[in-house]
mmCIF file of C-alpha atoms and ligand atoms in Angstrom:
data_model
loop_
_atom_site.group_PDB
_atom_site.id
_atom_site.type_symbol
_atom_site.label_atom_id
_atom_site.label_comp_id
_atom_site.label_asym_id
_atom_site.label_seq_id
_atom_site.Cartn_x
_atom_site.Cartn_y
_atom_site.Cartn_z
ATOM 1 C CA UNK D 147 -1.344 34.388 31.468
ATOM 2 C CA UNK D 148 2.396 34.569 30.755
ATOM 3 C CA UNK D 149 4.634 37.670 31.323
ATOM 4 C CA UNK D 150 6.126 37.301 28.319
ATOM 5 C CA UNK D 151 5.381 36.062 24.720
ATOM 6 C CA UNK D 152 8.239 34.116 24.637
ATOM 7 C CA UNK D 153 7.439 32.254 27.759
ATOM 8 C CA UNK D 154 4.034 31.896 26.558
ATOM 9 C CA UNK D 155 5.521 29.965 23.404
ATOM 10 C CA UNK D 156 7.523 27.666 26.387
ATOM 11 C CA UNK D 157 4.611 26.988 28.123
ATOM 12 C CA UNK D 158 2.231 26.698 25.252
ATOM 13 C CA UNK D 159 4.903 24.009 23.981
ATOM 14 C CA UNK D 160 5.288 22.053 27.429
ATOM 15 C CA UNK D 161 1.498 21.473 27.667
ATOM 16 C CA UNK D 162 1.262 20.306 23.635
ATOM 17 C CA UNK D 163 4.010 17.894 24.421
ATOM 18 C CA UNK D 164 2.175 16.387 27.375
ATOM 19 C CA UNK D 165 -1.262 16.657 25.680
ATOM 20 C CA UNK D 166 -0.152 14.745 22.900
ATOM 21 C CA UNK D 167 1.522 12.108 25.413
ATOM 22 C CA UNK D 168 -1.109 11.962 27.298
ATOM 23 C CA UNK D 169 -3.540 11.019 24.030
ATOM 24 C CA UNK D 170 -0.608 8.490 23.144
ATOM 25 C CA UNK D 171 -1.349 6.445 26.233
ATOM 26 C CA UNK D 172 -5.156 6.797 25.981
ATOM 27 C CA UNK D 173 -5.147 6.152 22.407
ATOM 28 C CA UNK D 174 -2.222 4.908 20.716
ATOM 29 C CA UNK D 175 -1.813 7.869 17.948
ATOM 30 C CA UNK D 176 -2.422 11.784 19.047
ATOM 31 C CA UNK D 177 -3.845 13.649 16.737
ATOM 32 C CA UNK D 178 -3.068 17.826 15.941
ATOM 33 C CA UNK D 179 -3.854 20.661 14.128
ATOM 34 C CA UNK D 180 -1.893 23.052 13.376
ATOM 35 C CA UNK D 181 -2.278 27.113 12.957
ATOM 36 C CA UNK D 182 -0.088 29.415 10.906
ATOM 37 C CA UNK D 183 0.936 32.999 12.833
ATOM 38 C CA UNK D 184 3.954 34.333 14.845
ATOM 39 C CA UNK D 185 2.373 32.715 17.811
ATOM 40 C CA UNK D 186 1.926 29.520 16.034
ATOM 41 C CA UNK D 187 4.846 28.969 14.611
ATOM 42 C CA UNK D 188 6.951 29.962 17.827
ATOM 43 C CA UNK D 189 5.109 27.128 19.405
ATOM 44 C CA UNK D 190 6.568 24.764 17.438
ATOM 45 C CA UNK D 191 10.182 26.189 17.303
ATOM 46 C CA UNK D 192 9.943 25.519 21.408
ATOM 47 C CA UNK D 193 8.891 21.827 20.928
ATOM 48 C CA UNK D 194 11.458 21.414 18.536
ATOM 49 C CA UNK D 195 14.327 22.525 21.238
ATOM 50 C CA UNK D 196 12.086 21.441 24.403
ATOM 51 C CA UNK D 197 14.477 18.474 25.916
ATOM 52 C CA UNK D 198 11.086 16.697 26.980
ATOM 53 C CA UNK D 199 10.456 16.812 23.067
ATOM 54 C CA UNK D 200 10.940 13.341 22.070
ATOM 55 C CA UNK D 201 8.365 11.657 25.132
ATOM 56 C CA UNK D 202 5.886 12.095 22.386
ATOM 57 C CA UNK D 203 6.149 9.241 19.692
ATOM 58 C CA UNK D 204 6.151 11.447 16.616
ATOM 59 C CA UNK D 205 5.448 8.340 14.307
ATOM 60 C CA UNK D 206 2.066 7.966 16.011
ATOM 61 C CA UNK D 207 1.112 11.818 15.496
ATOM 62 C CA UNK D 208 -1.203 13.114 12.782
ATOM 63 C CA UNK D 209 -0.731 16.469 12.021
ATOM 64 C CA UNK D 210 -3.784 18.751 10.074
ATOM 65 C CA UNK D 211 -3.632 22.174 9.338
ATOM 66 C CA UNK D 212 -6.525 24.975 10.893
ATOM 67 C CA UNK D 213 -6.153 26.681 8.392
ATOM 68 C CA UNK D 214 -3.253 27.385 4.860
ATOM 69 C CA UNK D 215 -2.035 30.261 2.686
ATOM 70 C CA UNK D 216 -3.429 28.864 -0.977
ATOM 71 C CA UNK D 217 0.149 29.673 -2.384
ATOM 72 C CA UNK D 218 2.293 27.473 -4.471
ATOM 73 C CA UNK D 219 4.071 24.093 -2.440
ATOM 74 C CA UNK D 220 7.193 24.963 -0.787
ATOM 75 C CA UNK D 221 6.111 28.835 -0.560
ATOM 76 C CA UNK D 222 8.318 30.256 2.513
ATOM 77 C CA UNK D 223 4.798 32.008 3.635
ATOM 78 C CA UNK D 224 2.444 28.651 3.716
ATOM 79 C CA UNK D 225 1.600 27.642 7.278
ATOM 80 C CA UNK D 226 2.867 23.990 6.024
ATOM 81 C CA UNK D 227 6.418 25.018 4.943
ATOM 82 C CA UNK D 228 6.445 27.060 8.318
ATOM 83 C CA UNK D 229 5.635 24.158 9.971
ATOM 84 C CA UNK D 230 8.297 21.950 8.777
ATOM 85 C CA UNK D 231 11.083 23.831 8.961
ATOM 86 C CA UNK D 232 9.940 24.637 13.298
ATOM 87 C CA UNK D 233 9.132 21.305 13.912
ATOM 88 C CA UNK D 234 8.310 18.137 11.722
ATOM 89 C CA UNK D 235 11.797 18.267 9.745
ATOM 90 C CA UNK D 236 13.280 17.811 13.000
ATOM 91 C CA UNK D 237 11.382 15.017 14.269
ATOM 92 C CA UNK D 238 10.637 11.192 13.100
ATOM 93 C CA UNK D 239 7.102 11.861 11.816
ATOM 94 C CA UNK D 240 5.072 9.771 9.427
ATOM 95 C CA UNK D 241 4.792 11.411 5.985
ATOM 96 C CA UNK D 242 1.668 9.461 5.651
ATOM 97 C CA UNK D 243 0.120 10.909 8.774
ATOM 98 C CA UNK D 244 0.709 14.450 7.284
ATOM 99 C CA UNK D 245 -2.194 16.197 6.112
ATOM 100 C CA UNK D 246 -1.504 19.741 4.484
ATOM 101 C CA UNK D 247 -3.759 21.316 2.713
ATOM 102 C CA UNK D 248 -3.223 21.759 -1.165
ATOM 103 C CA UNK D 249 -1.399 24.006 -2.629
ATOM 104 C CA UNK D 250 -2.186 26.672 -5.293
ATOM 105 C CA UNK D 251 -0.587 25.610 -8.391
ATOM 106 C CA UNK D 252 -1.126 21.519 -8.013
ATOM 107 C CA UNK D 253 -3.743 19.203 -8.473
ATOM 108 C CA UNK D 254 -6.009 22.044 -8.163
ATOM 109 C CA UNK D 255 -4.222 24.427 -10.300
ATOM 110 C CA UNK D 256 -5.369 28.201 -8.772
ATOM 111 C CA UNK D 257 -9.100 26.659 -7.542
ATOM 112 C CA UNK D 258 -9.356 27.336 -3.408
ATOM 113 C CA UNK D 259 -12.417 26.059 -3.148
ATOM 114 C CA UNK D 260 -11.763 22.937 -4.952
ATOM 115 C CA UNK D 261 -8.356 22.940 -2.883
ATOM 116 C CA UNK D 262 -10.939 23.355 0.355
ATOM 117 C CA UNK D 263 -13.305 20.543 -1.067
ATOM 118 C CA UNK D 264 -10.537 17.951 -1.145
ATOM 119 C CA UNK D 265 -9.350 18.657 2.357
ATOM 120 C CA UNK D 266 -13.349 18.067 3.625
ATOM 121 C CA UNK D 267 -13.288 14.319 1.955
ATOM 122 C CA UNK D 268 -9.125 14.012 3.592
ATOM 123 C CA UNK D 269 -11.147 14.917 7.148
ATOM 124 C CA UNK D 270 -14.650 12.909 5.956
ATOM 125 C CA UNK D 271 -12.423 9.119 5.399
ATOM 126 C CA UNK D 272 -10.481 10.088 8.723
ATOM 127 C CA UNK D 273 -13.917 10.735 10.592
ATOM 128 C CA UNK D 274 -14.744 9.255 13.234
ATOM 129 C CA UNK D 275 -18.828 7.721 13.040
ATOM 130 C CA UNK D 276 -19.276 8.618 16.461
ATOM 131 C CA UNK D 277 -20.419 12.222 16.356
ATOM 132 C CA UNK D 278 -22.318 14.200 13.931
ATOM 133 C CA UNK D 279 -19.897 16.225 11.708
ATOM 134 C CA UNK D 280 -17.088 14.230 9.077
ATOM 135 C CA UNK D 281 -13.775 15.148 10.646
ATOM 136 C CA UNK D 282 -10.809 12.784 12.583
ATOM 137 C CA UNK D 283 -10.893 12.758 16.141
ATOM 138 C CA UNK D 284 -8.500 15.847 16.932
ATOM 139 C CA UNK D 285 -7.132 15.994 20.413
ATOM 140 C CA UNK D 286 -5.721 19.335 20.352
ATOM 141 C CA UNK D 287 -6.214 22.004 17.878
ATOM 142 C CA UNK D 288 -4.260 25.278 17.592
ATOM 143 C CA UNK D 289 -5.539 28.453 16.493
ATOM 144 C CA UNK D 290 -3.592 31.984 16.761
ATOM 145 C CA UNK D 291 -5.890 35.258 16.764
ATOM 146 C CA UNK D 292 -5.851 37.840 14.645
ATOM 147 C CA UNK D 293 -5.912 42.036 15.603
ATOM 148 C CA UNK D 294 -9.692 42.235 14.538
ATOM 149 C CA UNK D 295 -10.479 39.283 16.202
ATOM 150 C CA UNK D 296 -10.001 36.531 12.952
ATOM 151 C CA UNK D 297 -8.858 32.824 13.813
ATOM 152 C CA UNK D 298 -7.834 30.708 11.429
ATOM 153 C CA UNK D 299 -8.583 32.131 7.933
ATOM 154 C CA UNK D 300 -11.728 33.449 9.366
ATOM 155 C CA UNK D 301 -12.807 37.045 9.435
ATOM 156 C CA UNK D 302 -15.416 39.003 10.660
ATOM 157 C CA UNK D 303 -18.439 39.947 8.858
ATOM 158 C CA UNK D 304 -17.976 37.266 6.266
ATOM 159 C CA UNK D 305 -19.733 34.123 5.103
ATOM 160 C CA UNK D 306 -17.021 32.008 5.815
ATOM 161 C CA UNK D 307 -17.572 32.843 9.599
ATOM 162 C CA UNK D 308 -21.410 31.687 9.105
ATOM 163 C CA UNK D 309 -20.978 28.685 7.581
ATOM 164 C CA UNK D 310 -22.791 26.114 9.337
ATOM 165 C CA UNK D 311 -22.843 22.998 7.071
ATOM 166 C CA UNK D 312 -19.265 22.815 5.179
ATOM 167 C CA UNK D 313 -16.006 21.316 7.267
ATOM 168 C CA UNK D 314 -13.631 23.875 5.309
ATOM 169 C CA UNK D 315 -13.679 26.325 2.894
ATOM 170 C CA UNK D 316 -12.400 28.519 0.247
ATOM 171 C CA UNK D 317 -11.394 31.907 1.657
ATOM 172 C CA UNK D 318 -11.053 34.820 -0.754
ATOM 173 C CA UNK D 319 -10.452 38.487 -0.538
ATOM 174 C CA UNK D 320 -8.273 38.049 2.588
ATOM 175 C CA UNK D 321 -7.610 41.278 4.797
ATOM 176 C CA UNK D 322 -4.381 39.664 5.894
ATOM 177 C CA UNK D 323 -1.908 38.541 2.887
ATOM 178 C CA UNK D 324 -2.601 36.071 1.349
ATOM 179 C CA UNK D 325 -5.800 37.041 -0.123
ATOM 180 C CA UNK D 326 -6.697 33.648 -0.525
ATOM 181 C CA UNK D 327 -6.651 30.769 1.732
ATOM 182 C CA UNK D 328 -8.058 27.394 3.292
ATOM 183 C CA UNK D 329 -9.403 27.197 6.073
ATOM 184 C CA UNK D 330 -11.817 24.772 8.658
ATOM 185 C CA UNK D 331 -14.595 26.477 9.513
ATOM 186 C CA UNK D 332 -16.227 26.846 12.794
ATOM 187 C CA UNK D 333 -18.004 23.533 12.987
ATOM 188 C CA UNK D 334 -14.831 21.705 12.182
ATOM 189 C CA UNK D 335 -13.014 23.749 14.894
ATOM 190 C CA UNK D 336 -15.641 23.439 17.572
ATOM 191 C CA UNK D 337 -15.257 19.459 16.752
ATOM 192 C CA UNK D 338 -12.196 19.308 18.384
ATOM 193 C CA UNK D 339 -11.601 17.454 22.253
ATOM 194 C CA UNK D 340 -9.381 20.655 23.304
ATOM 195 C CA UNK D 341 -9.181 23.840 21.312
ATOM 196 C CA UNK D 342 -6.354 26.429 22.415
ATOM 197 C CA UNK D 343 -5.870 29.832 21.152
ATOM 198 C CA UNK D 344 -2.735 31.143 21.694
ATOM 199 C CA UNK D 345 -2.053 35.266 21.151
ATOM 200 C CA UNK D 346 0.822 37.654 22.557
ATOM 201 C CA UNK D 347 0.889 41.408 22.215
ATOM 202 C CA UNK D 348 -0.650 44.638 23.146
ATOM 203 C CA UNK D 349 -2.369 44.854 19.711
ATOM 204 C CA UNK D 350 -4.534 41.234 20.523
ATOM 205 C CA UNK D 351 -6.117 42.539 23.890
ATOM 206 C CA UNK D 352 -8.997 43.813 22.708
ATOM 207 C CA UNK D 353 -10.159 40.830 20.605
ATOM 208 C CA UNK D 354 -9.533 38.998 23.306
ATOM 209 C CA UNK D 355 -11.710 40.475 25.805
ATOM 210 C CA UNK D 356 -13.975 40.762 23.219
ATOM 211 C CA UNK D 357 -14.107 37.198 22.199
ATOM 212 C CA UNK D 358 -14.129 36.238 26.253
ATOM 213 C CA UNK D 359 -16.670 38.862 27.144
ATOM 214 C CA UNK D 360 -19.903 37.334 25.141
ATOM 215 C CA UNK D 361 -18.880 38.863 21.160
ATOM 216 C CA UNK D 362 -20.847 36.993 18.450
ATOM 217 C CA UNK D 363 -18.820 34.647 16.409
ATOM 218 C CA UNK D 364 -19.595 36.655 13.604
ATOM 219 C CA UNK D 365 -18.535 39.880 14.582
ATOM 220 C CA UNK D 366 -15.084 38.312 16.799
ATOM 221 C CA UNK D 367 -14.216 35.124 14.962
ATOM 222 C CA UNK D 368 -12.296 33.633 18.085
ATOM 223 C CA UNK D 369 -14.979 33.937 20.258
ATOM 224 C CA UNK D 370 -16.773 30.889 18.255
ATOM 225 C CA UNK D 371 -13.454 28.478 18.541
ATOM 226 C CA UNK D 372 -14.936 26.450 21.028
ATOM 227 C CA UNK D 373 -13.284 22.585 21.928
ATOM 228 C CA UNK D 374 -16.095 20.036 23.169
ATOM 229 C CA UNK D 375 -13.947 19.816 26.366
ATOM 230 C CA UNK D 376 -12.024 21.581 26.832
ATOM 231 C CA UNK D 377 -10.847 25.637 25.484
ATOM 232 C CA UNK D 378 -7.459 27.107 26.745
ATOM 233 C CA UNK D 379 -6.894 30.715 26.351
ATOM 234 C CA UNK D 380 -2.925 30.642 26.094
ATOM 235 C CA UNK D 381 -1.833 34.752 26.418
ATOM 236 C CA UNK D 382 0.694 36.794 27.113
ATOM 237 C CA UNK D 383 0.670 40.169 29.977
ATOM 238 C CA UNK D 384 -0.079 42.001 27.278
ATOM 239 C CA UNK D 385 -2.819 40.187 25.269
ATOM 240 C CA UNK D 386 -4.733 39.634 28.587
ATOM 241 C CA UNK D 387 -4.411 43.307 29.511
ATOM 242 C CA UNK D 388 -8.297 44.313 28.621
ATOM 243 C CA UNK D 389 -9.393 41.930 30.765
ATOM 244 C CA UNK D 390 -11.111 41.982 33.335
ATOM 245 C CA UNK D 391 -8.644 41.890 36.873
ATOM 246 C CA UNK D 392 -9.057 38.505 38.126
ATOM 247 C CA UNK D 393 -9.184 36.885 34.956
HETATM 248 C C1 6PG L 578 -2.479 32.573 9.415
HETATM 249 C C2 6PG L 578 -2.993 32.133 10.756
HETATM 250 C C3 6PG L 578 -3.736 33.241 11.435
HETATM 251 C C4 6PG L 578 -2.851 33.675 12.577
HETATM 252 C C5 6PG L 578 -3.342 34.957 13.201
HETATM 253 C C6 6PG L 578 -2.399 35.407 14.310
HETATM 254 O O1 6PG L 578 -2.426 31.768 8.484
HETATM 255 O O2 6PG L 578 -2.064 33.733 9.321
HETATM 256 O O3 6PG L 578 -3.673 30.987 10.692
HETATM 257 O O4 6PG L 578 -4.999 32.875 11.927
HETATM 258 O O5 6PG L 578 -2.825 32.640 13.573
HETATM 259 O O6 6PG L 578 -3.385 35.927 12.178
HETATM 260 O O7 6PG L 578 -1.140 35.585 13.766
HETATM 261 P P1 6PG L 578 0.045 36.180 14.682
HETATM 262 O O8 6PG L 578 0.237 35.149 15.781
HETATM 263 O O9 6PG L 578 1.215 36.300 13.755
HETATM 264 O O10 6PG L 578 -0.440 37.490 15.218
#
C-alpha cells in the first residue's frame, strides 16, 4: 500500500522496470500487457521519466494489450494511442513486437468480435505449447480496476466474465464509455506468470476488499485476475482503506 496514488504509479513503475529486466536475463525478450485506465496509463508516464528506464532493452519487449476501446486507430481514448504517447514513443521499441488490438474502422470495419477473433489467432501463433490455453508466455500483465469491481473490459454479471473457452472477446453494451471493446478474458489473464492490479482512490476500496475477501469472479471481475505465480495488489491509502487492518 502506497500513501499516495502518485507514489503508487512510482512504485508500480520501479517494479515493471525490474520485472521486465529481470525476464530479460532469464529469457532474452520480456514480455507485457498492457491495461488502459488513469492508473494504467500513469504507470507508464513514470517509466517513461524513471532514470532507471532504459536498464530494460526495449527492443527485446513485446507489448499486448488486456484489454482496447474498439474505436477508430489513432482515437485519443484507445488504450493503444494512450500507451504510446506515455511510454513506447519515447523508447526504442520494436514495431514488430507491438501487438494492439484492432481498431474499429480497419480490417474489421465496425465488427468487435471479429476484431476480438483476430487478436485470439495474434496470441494462438505466439503461444507457447507448453501449457494448455493458446496465448505467449506473458511475464507481467497489468490490469486497472474498475468502481464496480470490472478489470479489463470485464463487467459483472455478464457473459464475457463467464467465458471459459475463448482467449478474448467482443465486449458490447459497455457501462463505462466506450460501449464497445476488446478484451482477454479471464483464462487468458489467469495465463499470465505475474498478474498485478493496480487501483488508487477512495471510490476502488470496496471492490477491492471485495475482490480480496472471497467475491465470485462473476459478481467482482478482479477477484478472478489471478497470475500462475505470482498476483500483486498495487493500491493506494485510499483504495486499501476497506480492508481489513493488517492487510
Ligand atoms: C479501460 C481499462 C479499465 C480500467 C479501469 C480502471 O480500458 O478503461 O482497461 O479496465 O483499467 O476502468 O480505470 P481507472 O484506473 O481510470 O479508474
Amino acid at each position: 500500500m502506497h500513501a499516495t496514488g502518485e507514489l503508487l504509479a512510482a512504485a508500480a513503475a520501479a517494479r515493471l522496470i525490474t520485472r521486465l529486466v529481470d525476464a530479460q536475463a532469464a529469457y532474452g525478450v520480456a514480455s507485457v500487457v498492457l491495461t488502459g485506465g488513469r492508473t494504467g496509463i500513469a504507470v507508464l508516464e513514470q517509466v517513461r521519466d524513471s532514470p532507471a528506464r532504459d536498464a530494460v532493452d526495449w527492443a527485446n519487449v513485446e507489448v499486448f494489450w488486456g484489454d482496447e476501446r474498439f474505436l477508430p486507430n489513432g482515437h485519443p481514448d484507445r488504450n493503444e494511442t494512450q500507451a504510446r504517447r506515455a511510454l513506447l514513443d519515447h523508447v526504442g521499441i520494436s514495431p514488430e513486437r507491438v501487438h494492439a488490438m484492432a481498431p474499429s474502422g480497419g480490417r474489421f470495419d465496425d465488427d468487435a468480435d471479429a476484431a476480438a477473433a483476430h487478436y485470439a489467432e495474434v496470441l494462438a501463433a505466439t503461444a507457447e505449447h507448453s501449457t494448455d490455453i493458446a496465448v505467449p508466455h506473458f511475464d507481467v500483465l497489468l490490469l486497472g480496476v474498475g468502481e464496480e469491481g470490472h478489470t479489463a473490459s470485464l463487467f459483472p454479471d455478464t457473459p464475457y466474465v463467464q467465458e471459459t473457452e475463448r482467449t478474448v472477446v467482443g465486449v458490447h453494451d459497455c457501462p463505462k464509455p466506450p460501449p464497445t471493446r476488446v478484451s482477454l478474458t479471464l483464462p487468458a489473464i489467469q495465463a499470465a506468470d505475474e498478474v498485478w492490479l493496480m487501483t488508487t482512490g477512495a471510490a476502488k476500496a470496496k471492490p477491492v476488499a471485495a475482490a480480496l475477501g472471497g467475491a465470485k469472479p462473476v459478481d467482482i471481475p478482479a477477484a478472478g485476475a489471478r497470475g500462475r505465480h505470482r498476483t500483486l495488489w498495487l493500491l493506494d491509502a485510499e483504495a486499501a482503506s476497506a480492508l481489513p487492518t493488517g492487510s
